[in-house]
Every structure is written in structure tokens, then in C-alpha cells.
Coordinates of N, CA and C in Angstrom, one line a residue:
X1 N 231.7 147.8 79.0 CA 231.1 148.9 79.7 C 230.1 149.7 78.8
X2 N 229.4 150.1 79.1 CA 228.0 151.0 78.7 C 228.4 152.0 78.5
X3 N 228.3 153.2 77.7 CA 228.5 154.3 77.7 C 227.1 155.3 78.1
X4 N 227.3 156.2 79.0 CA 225.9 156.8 79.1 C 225.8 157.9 77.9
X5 N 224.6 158.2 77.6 CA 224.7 159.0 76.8 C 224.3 160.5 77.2
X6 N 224.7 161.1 76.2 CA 224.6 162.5 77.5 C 223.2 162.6 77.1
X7 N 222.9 163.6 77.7 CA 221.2 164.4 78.1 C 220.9 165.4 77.0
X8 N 220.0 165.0 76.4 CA 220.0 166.5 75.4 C 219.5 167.2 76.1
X9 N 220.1 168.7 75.6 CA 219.8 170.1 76.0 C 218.1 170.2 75.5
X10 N 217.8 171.0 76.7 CA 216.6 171.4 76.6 C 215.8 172.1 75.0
X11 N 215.3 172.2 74.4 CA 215.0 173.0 73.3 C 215.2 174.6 73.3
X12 N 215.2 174.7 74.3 CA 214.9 176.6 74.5 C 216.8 176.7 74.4
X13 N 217.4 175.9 75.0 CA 219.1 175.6 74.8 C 219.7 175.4 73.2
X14 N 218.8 175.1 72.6 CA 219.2 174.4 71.2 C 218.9 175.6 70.2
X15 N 217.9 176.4 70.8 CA 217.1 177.4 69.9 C 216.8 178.3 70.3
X16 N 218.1 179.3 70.7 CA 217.6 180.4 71.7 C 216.7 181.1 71.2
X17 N 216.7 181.7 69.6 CA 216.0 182.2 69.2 C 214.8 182.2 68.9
X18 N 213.8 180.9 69.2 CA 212.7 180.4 69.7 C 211.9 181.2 70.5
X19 N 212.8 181.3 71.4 CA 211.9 182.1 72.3 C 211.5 183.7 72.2
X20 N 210.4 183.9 72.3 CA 210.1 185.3 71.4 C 210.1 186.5 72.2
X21 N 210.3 186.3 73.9 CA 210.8 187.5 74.9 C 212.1 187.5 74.7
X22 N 212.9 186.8 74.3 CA 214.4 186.3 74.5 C 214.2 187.5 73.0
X23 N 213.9 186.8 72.1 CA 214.2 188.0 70.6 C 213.7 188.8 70.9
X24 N 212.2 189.4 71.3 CA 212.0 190.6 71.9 C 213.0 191.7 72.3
X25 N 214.1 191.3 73.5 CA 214.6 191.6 73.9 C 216.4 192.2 73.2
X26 N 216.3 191.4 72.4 CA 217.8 191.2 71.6 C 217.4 192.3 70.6
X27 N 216.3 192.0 69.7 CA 215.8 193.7 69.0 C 215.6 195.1 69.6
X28 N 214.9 194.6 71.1 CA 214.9 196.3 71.6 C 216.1 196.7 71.2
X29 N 217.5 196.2 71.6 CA 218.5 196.5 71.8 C 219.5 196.7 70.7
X30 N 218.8 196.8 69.6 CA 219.5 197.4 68.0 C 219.7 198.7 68.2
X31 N 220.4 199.5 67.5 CA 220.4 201.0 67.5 C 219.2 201.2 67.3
X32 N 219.2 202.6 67.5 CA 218.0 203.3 67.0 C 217.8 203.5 65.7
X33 N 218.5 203.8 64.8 CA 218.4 204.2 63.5 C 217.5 203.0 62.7
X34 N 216.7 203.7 61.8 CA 215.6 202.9 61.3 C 216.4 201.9 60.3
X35 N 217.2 202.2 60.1 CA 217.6 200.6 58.8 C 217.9 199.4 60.0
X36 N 218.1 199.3 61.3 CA 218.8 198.1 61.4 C 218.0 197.4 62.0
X37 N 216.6 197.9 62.7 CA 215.5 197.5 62.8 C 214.5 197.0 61.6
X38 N 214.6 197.5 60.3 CA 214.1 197.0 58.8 C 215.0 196.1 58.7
X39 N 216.3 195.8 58.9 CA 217.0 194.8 58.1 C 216.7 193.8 59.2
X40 N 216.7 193.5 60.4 CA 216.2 192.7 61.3 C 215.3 192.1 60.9
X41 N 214.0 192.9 60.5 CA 212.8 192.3 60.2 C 212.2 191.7 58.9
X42 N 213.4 191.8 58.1 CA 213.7 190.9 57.0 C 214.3 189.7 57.3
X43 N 214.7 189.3 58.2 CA 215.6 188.0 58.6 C 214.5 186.9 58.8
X44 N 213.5 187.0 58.8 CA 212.2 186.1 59.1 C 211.2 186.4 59.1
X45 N 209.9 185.6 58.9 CA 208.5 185.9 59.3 C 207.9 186.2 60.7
X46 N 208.9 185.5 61.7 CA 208.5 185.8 62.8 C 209.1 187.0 63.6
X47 N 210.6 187.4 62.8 CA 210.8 188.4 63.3 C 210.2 189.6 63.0
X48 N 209.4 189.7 61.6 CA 208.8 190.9 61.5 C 207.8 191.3 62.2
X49 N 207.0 190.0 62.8 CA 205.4 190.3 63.3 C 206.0 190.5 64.7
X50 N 207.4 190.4 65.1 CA 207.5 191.2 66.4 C 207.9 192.5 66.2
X51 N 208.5 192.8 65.1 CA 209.8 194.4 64.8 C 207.9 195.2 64.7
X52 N 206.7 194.7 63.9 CA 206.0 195.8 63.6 C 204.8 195.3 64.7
X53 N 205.4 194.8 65.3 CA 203.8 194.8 66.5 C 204.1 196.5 67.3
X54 N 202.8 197.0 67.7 CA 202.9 198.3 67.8 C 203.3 198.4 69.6
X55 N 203.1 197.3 70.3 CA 203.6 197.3 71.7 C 205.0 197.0 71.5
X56 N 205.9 196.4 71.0 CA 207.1 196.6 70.6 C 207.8 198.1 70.3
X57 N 207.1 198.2 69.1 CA 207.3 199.6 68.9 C 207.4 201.1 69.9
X58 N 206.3 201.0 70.7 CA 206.1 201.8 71.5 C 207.0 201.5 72.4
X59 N 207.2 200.5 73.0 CA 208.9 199.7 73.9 C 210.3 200.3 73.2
X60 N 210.2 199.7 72.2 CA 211.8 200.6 71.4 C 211.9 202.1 71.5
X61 N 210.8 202.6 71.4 CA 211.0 204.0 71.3 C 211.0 204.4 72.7
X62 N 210.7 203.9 73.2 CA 210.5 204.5 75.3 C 212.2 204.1 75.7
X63 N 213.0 202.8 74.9 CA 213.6 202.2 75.2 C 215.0 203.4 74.7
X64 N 214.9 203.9 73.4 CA 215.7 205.0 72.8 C 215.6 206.0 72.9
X65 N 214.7 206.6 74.2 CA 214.7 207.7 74.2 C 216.2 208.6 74.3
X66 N 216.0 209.9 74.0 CA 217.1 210.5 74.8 C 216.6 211.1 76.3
X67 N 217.8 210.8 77.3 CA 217.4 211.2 78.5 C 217.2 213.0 78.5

């Protein structure tokens, strides 16, 4: 008998963090306090150019407001 072999998972399945709305979204959602957004954006090159893009920025802060 043949064995099937399974299906690889999509890429976006293998590498969630690829996707840059997906991390987008996972950083809005850090505290607010300024270190844990700096230490985030030490974790990579590509995380930085999203932690200091300024439409980001302007999102985190609309996102942390106090009500």
C-alpha cells in the first residue's frame, strides 16, 4: 500500500508571523507603556519598520486611549 502524504500547510500556517496585518495587529495589542513596544521592535528588522511607521503609531495611540 502507498502511503498518502499529507498536504503541507499553507505558508501563512507555517509563518504566522509573516504576515504583517496579523503582526500589525498582535503589537497594537502590547501595553501601552513605552518599553514593551521598544523591546518588540528590537526582535527584528521588520518588526521595527512596523513599531515606528507613524500610521501605526497614530493606531496604537487611538487604540490606548483612555476612555
Amino acid at each position: 500500500r502507498r502511503r498518502r502524504r499529507p498536504s503541507s500547510p499553507s505558508p501563512a500556517a507555517e509563518h504566522p508571523l509573516e504576515d504583517d496585518d496579523l503582526l500589525r495587529e498582535i503589537l497594537l495589542r502590547l501595553p501601552s507603556q513605552p518599553p514593551y513596544l521598544l523591546r518588540a521592535s528590537l526582535v527584528a528588522k521588520r518588526w521595527r519598520h512596523i513599531a515606528i511607521d507613524p500610521k501605526f503609531l497614530r493606531r496604537f495611540r487611538v487604540h490606548h486611549r483612555k476612555p
